[in-house]
PDB file of C-alpha atoms in Angstrom:
ATOM      1  CA  MET A1235      40.734  24.954-128.827  1.00 55.00           C
ATOM      2  CA  SER A1236      41.280  28.241-127.164  1.00 53.00           C
ATOM      3  CA  HIS A1237      41.683  31.334-129.103  1.00 50.00           C
ATOM      4  CA  LEU A1238      45.296  31.935-128.952  1.00 45.00           C
ATOM      5  CA  GLU A1239      46.069  28.363-130.330  1.00 50.00           C
ATOM      6  CA  THR A1240      43.182  28.853-132.922  1.00 47.00           C
ATOM      7  CA  SER A1241      45.333  32.693-134.158  1.00 48.00           C
ATOM      8  CA  LYS A1242      48.550  30.046-134.531  1.00 43.00           C
ATOM      9  CA  ILE A1243      47.163  27.843-136.314  1.00 42.00           C
ATOM     10  CA  ILE A1244      45.619  30.460-139.125  1.00 42.00           C
ATOM     11  CA  ARG A1245      49.035  32.194-139.025  1.00 45.00           C
ATOM     12  CA  LEU A1246      50.918  29.365-140.002  1.00 42.00           C
ATOM     13  CA  ALA A1247      48.304  28.907-142.859  1.00 44.00           C
ATOM     14  CA  LEU A1248      48.848  32.237-143.976  1.00 39.00           C
ATOM     15  CA  PHE A1249      52.100  31.862-143.744  1.00 38.00           C
ATOM     16  CA  SER A1250      52.738  28.570-145.498  1.00 39.00           C
ATOM     17  CA  ALA A1251      50.689  29.469-148.239  1.00 37.00           C
ATOM     18  CA  VAL A1252      52.271  32.763-148.749  1.00 33.00           C
ATOM     19  CA  ALA A1253      55.873  30.672-148.846  1.00 34.00           C
ATOM     20  CA  LEU A1254      54.030  27.909-151.523  1.00 32.00           C
ATOM     21  CA  LEU A1255      53.153  31.482-153.602  1.00 32.00           C
ATOM     22  CA  VAL A1256      56.934  33.275-153.766  1.00 29.00           C
ATOM     23  CA  SER A1257      58.370  29.631-154.071  1.00 28.00           C
ATOM     24  CA  CYS A1258      55.874  29.478-157.106  1.00 28.00           C
ATOM     25  CA  GLN A1259      56.891  32.475-158.658  1.00 30.00           C
ATOM     26  CA  ASN A1260      60.719  31.685-159.242  1.00 29.00           C
ATOM     27  CA  VAL A1261      60.523  28.764-160.624  1.00 31.00           C
ATOM     28  CA  ALA A1262      61.462  28.119-164.558  1.00 36.00           C
ATOM     29  CA  SER A1263      62.687  31.529-164.963  1.00 38.00           C
ATOM     30  CA  ARG A1264      64.706  29.958-168.113  1.00 42.00           C
ATOM     31  CA  GLY A1265      63.645  28.528-170.271  1.00 41.00           C
ATOM     32  CA  GLN A1266      60.962  26.161-169.469  1.00 39.00           C
ATOM     33  CA  THR A1267      58.273  26.747-171.646  1.00 42.00           C
ATOM     34  CA  GLN A1268      54.891  25.275-170.905  1.00 39.00           C
ATOM     35  CA  TYR A1269      55.015  23.548-174.771  1.00 44.00           C
ATOM     36  CA  LEU A1270      58.000  21.362-173.426  1.00 43.00           C
ATOM     37  CA  GLU A1271      56.792  21.101-169.856  1.00 39.00           C
ATOM     38  CA  ALA A1272      53.339  20.444-170.556  1.00 41.00           C
ATOM     39  CA  PHE A1273      52.350  23.128-167.441  1.00 41.00           C
ATOM     40  CA  ASN A1274      52.115  26.634-166.480  1.00 42.00           C
ATOM     41  CA  PRO A1275      55.964  27.459-165.987  1.00 41.00           C
ATOM     42  CA  GLY A1276      54.707  29.155-162.534  1.00 45.00           C
ATOM     43  CA  SER A1277      53.275  25.611-160.977  1.00 44.00           C
ATOM     44  CA  VAL A1278      55.690  23.128-162.728  1.00 45.00           C
ATOM     45  CA  PRO A1279      54.960  20.167-159.803  1.00 46.00           C
ATOM     46  CA  HIS A1280      57.683  18.890-157.621  1.00 44.00           C
ATOM     47  CA  SER A1281      57.089  15.211-157.563  1.00 42.00           C
ATOM     48  CA  ALA A1282      58.118  12.430-158.435  1.00 46.00           C
ATOM     49  CA  MET A1283      54.905  11.419-159.847  1.00 45.00           C
ATOM     50  CA  TYR A1284      55.595  13.723-162.859  1.00 52.00           C
ATOM     51  CA  ASN A1285      58.645  12.848-166.019  1.00 57.00           C
ATOM     52  CA  ALA A1286      58.918   9.482-164.142  1.00 63.00           C
ATOM     53  CA  ASP A1287      59.811   6.470-166.669  1.00 78.00           C
ATOM     54  CA  GLN A1288      59.307   2.796-165.484  1.00 84.00           C
ATOM     55  CA  VAL A1289      58.781   1.418-169.307  1.00 91.00           C
ATOM     56  CA  SER A1290      61.669   2.938-171.074  1.00 96.00           C
ATOM     57  CA  TYR A1291      64.613   0.096-171.309  1.00 96.00           C
ATOM     58  CA  TRP A1292      67.327  -0.454-173.957  1.00 97.00           C
ATOM     59  CA  ASP A1293      68.737  -4.135-174.819  1.00 96.00           C
ATOM     60  CA  GLY A1294      69.385  -3.350-178.654  1.00 96.00           C
ATOM     61  CA  ASP A1295      73.289  -3.011-178.623  1.00 95.00           C
ATOM     62  CA  GLY A1296      73.840  -6.696-179.246  1.00 92.00           C
ATOM     63  CA  ILE A1297      71.367  -7.077-182.044  1.00 96.00           C
ATOM     64  CA  SER A1298      71.804  -6.689-185.668  1.00 95.00           C
ATOM     65  CA  GLY A1299      69.461  -5.584-188.095  1.00 96.00           C
ATOM     66  CA  ALA A1300      67.920  -3.112-190.083  1.00 97.00           C
ATOM     67  CA  ALA A1301      66.161  -0.609-187.514  1.00 98.00           C
ATOM     68  CA  SER A1302      62.240   0.265-188.028  1.00 98.00           C
ATOM     69  CA  ILE A1303      60.241   2.116-184.944  1.00 98.00           C
ATOM     70  CA  THR A1304      56.248   1.073-184.254  1.00 98.00           C
ATOM     71  CA  ILE A1305      54.905   4.523-182.527  1.00 98.00           C
ATOM     72  CA  ASP A1306      51.817   3.204-180.588  1.00 98.00           C
ATOM     73  CA  LEU A1307      49.314   6.455-179.561  1.00 98.00           C
ATOM     74  CA  SER A1308      47.479   4.450-177.742  1.00 96.00           C
ATOM     75  CA  ASP A1309      49.599   2.880-175.240  1.00 95.00           C
ATOM     76  CA  GLN A1310      51.728   6.103-175.660  1.00 96.00           C
ATOM     77  CA  LYS A1311      55.149   4.107-175.986  1.00 97.00           C
ATOM     78  CA  ALA A1312      57.661   3.885-178.972  1.00 98.00           C
ATOM     79  CA  TYR A1313      58.920   0.344-179.876  1.00 98.00           C
ATOM     80  CA  PHE A1314      62.273  -0.213-181.502  1.00 98.00           C
ATOM     81  CA  TYR A1315      63.457  -3.490-183.634  1.00 98.00           C
ATOM     82  CA  LYS A1316      66.385  -4.273-185.393  1.00 98.00           C
ATOM     83  CA  GLY A1317      65.923  -6.836-188.012  1.00 96.00           C
ATOM     84  CA  GLY A1318      62.312  -7.932-187.018  1.00 95.00           C
ATOM     85  CA  THR A1319      63.696  -8.485-183.119  1.00 97.00           C
ATOM     86  CA  LEU A1320      62.589  -5.900-180.137  1.00 98.00           C
ATOM     87  CA  ALA A1321      65.503  -3.996-179.121  1.00 98.00           C
ATOM     88  CA  GLY A1322      63.884  -1.140-176.993  1.00 97.00           C
ATOM     89  CA  VAL A1323      61.068   0.101-175.369  1.00 98.00           C
ATOM     90  CA  SER A1324      60.522   3.967-175.058  1.00 97.00           C
ATOM     91  CA  ALA A1325      57.624   5.682-172.857  1.00 97.00           C
ATOM     92  CA  LEU A1326      56.502   9.182-174.630  1.00 96.00           C
ATOM     93  CA  SER A1327      53.507  11.841-174.821  1.00 95.00           C
ATOM     94  CA  THR A1328      52.271  12.799-178.237  1.00 97.00           C
ATOM     95  CA  GLY A1329      49.727  14.696-179.513  1.00 95.00           C
ATOM     96  CA  ASP A1330      46.956  16.052-178.088  1.00 93.00           C
ATOM     97  CA  GLU A1331      43.849  16.807-179.059  1.00 92.00           C
ATOM     98  CA  LYS A1332      44.020  19.740-180.534  1.00 91.00           C
ATOM     99  CA  HIS A1333      47.282  18.903-182.260  1.00 91.00           C
ATOM    100  CA  PRO A1334      47.176  15.430-182.680  1.00 96.00           C
ATOM    101  CA  THR A1335      50.041  13.244-183.963  1.00 97.00           C
ATOM    102  CA  LYS A1336      49.491  11.366-187.551  1.00 97.00           C
ATOM    103  CA  THR A1337      48.974   8.118-187.950  1.00 98.00           C
ATOM    104  CA  GLY A1338      50.627   6.002-191.393  1.00 98.00           C
ATOM    105  CA  ASN A1339      53.822   5.076-192.784  1.00 98.00           C
ATOM    106  CA  PHE A1340      56.613   7.239-192.414  1.00 98.00           C
ATOM    107  CA  LYS A1341      60.347   7.542-192.767  1.00 98.00           C
ATOM    108  CA  VAL A1342      62.887   9.231-190.794  1.00 98.00           C
ATOM    109  CA  ILE A1343      63.716  12.136-193.055  1.00 98.00           C
ATOM    110  CA  GLU A1344      66.072  14.556-190.726  1.00 97.00           C
ATOM    111  CA  LYS A1345      68.272  14.598-188.190  1.00 97.00           C
ATOM    112  CA  ASP A1346      69.536  17.312-185.998  1.00 95.00           C
ATOM    113  CA  GLN A1347      70.423  16.280-182.682  1.00 94.00           C
ATOM    114  CA  TRP A1348      70.114  19.883-180.732  1.00 89.00           C
ATOM    115  CA  HIS A1349      67.348  21.004-182.498  1.00 87.00           C
ATOM    116  CA  LYS A1350      65.101  23.941-181.427  1.00 84.00           C
ATOM    117  CA  SER A1351      61.389  24.738-182.160  1.00 80.00           C
ATOM    118  CA  ASN A1352      61.033  27.510-184.996  1.00 80.00           C
ATOM    119  CA  LEU A1353      57.160  27.529-183.641  1.00 76.00           C
ATOM    120  CA  TYR A1354      56.678  27.548-180.141  1.00 79.00           C
ATOM    121  CA  GLY A1355      59.191  29.258-176.804  1.00 81.00           C
ATOM    122  CA  ASP A1356      59.831  31.984-175.341  1.00 88.00           C
ATOM    123  CA  PHE A1357      60.560  35.654-176.097  1.00 89.00           C
ATOM    124  CA  VAL A1358      63.671  35.946-173.442  1.00 90.00           C
ATOM    125  CA  ASP A1359      65.668  39.421-172.377  1.00 90.00           C
ATOM    126  CA  TYR A1360      69.114  39.866-173.832  1.00 88.00           C
ATOM    127  CA  ALA A1361      70.711  38.074-170.359  1.00 89.00           C
ATOM    128  CA  GLY A1362      68.501  34.487-171.555  1.00 87.00           C
ATOM    129  CA  ASN A1363      65.448  35.260-168.616  1.00 90.00           C
ATOM    130  CA  VAL A1364      62.088  34.436-170.030  1.00 90.00           C
ATOM    131  CA  VAL A1365      60.050  37.555-170.239  1.00 91.00           C
ATOM    132  CA  VAL A1366      56.761  35.514-171.754  1.00 90.00           C
ATOM    133  CA  ALA A1367      56.790  32.118-171.539  1.00 87.00           C
ATOM    134  CA  ASN A1368      54.468  29.553-174.660  1.00 83.00           C
ATOM    135  CA  ILE A1369      54.487  31.595-176.894  1.00 83.00           C
ATOM    136  CA  ASP A1370      53.547  30.941-180.429  1.00 83.00           C
ATOM    137  CA  ILE A1371      55.462  32.501-183.152  1.00 85.00           C
ATOM    138  CA  THR A1372      52.422  32.699-185.625  1.00 87.00           C
ATOM    139  CA  LYS A1373      50.142  34.537-183.077  1.00 89.00           C
ATOM    140  CA  ASP A1374      52.538  36.388-180.293  1.00 90.00           C
ATOM    141  CA  LYS A1375      54.640  40.174-180.593  1.00 92.00           C
ATOM    142  CA  PRO A1376      57.787  39.816-179.028  1.00 91.00           C
ATOM    143  CA  PRO A1377      58.034  42.391-175.713  1.00 93.00           C
ATOM    144  CA  PRO A1378      60.722  44.647-177.324  1.00 93.00           C
ATOM    145  CA  GLY A1379      64.190  44.567-175.703  1.00 91.00           C
ATOM    146  CA  THR A1380      63.419  40.612-176.677  1.00 92.00           C
ATOM    147  CA  ARG A1381      63.888  37.788-178.220  1.00 91.00           C
ATOM    148  CA  PHE A1382      62.457  34.606-180.136  1.00 87.00           C
ATOM    149  CA  GLU A1383      64.179  31.377-177.918  1.00 85.00           C
ATOM    150  CA  GLY A1384      62.836  27.841-179.695  1.00 82.00           C
ATOM    151  CA  SER A1385      61.898  25.110-177.491  1.00 81.00           C
ATOM    152  CA  LYS A1386      64.539  22.870-176.907  1.00 85.00           C
ATOM    153  CA  MET A1387      64.111  19.223-178.820  1.00 85.00           C
ATOM    154  CA  HIS A1388      67.532  17.581-178.732  1.00 93.00           C
ATOM    155  CA  HIS A1389      68.148  14.338-180.985  1.00 97.00           C
ATOM    156  CA  PHE A1390      65.358  14.842-183.105  1.00 96.00           C
ATOM    157  CA  MET A1391      64.497  12.971-185.728  1.00 98.00           C
ATOM    158  CA  ARG A1392      61.856  14.222-188.126  1.00 97.00           C
ATOM    159  CA  PHE A1393      59.464  11.806-190.031  1.00 98.00           C
ATOM    160  CA  THR A1394      56.596  13.974-190.903  1.00 96.00           C
ATOM    161  CA  GLY A1395      55.912  17.761-191.971  1.00 93.00           C
ATOM    162  CA  GLY A1396      57.007  19.541-189.063  1.00 90.00           C
ATOM    163  CA  ILE A1397      56.560  16.105-186.499  1.00 95.00           C
ATOM    164  CA  GLY A1398      59.394  14.469-185.160  1.00 97.00           C
ATOM    165  CA  MET A1399      60.437  12.385-182.397  1.00 97.00           C
ATOM    166  CA  HIS A1400      62.597  14.216-179.723  1.00 96.00           C
ATOM    167  CA  GLU A1401      63.595  15.134-176.183  1.00 94.00           C
ATOM    168  CA  GLY A1402      60.883  16.512-174.170  1.00 90.00           C
ATOM    169  CA  PHE A1403      58.918  16.421-170.687  1.00 88.00           C
ATOM    170  CA  LEU A1404      55.919  13.681-170.108  1.00 90.00           C
ATOM    171  CA  PRO A1405      53.282  14.506-168.364  1.00 89.00           C
ATOM    172  CA  GLY A1406      52.061  10.911-168.824  1.00 89.00           C
ATOM    173  CA  TYR A1407      49.300  11.884-171.113  1.00 92.00           C
ATOM    174  CA  PRO A1408      49.092  13.007-174.733  1.00 94.00           C
ATOM    175  CA  ALA A1409      49.998  16.610-174.036  1.00 91.00           C
ATOM    176  CA  SER A1410      52.444  18.147-177.248  1.00 90.00           C
ATOM    177  CA  HIS A1411      51.739  20.039-180.183  1.00 87.00           C
ATOM    178  CA  GLY A1412      51.537  16.890-182.929  1.00 93.00           C
ATOM    179  CA  CYS A1413      55.482  15.301-181.870  1.00 94.00           C
ATOM    180  CA  VAL A1414      56.516  12.761-180.283  1.00 97.00           C
ATOM    181  CA  ARG A1415      58.486  13.356-176.749  1.00 95.00           C
ATOM    182  CA  MET A1416      60.722  10.905-174.746  1.00 96.00           C
ATOM    183  CA  PRO A1417      62.647  10.199-171.668  1.00 95.00           C
ATOM    184  CA  GLY A1418      66.170  12.870-172.794  1.00 93.00           C
ATOM    185  CA  HIS A1419      68.354   9.179-172.790  1.00 95.00           C
ATOM    186  CA  MET A1420      65.827   7.137-175.033  1.00 97.00           C
ATOM    187  CA  ALA A1421      65.906  10.287-177.347  1.00 97.00           C
ATOM    188  CA  ALA A1422      69.449  10.003-177.778  1.00 97.00           C
ATOM    189  CA  ILE A1423      69.890   6.132-177.965  1.00 98.00           C
ATOM    190  CA  PHE A1424      67.151   6.071-180.283  1.00 98.00           C
ATOM    191  CA  TYR A1425      68.788   8.927-182.202  1.00 98.00           C
ATOM    192  CA  HIS A1426      71.994   7.171-182.812  1.00 97.00           C
ATOM    193  CA  ASN A1427      70.484   3.833-184.324  1.00 98.00           C
ATOM    194  CA  VAL A1428      68.561   5.183-186.576  1.00 98.00           C
ATOM    195  CA  VAL A1429      69.566   6.533-190.180  1.00 98.00           C
ATOM    196  CA  LYS A1430      67.889   8.943-192.455  1.00 98.00           C
ATOM    197  CA  GLY A1431      65.449   6.077-194.649  1.00 98.00           C
ATOM    198  CA  THR A1432      64.205   4.233-191.179  1.00 98.00           C
ATOM    199  CA  PRO A1433      60.688   3.180-191.356  1.00 98.00           C
ATOM    200  CA  VAL A1434      58.350   4.870-189.012  1.00 98.00           C
ATOM    201  CA  THR A1435      55.074   3.559-187.968  1.00 98.00           C
ATOM    202  CA  VAL A1436      52.397   5.624-186.308  1.00 98.00           C
ATOM    203  CA  ARG A1437      49.247   3.462-185.363  1.00 98.00           C
ATOM    204  CA  PRO A1438      46.627   4.485-183.370  1.00 97.00           C
TER     205      PRO A1438
END
């Protein structure tokens, strides 16, 4: 390989690296919190392998009976039953090692379709642009001219303390702060098929 060809290859590699860095810096400038996404907002992977959902389904529209949900932490799935008949399954991302999802028998105690976190989110400017991402309001101080914007937890179904099922990012492993993240379409389906008092069992 000639010296000229080697130089061309090196310049091409450097140009590609710079272009990649620039593109990463422009990703997720609005509301893409690490809490929700499970990745640093400057490096959210653009790949079908992330947030892919090949297990969720719903067959419950023609089934009658009282609803109940079983959340299985080991296989990261939620099982929705109507009258004891399996009506649907949802992929999940539950609490990580530092913020485990509590196991036990619970009931849905609150439903909030457009819920936002009051603890985790971003500090944003007047236009809603993220100034500081992935903050914990109990630990982080807002820079001047910013306000707190909680992470979106749409179709929130609280079942114990601050923990509930809601729409969120699924990286393929437990990654939340204790809540039960679901694909958006499944969170909506579960939300519209539960009532306050619906039993929720969380098993290891």
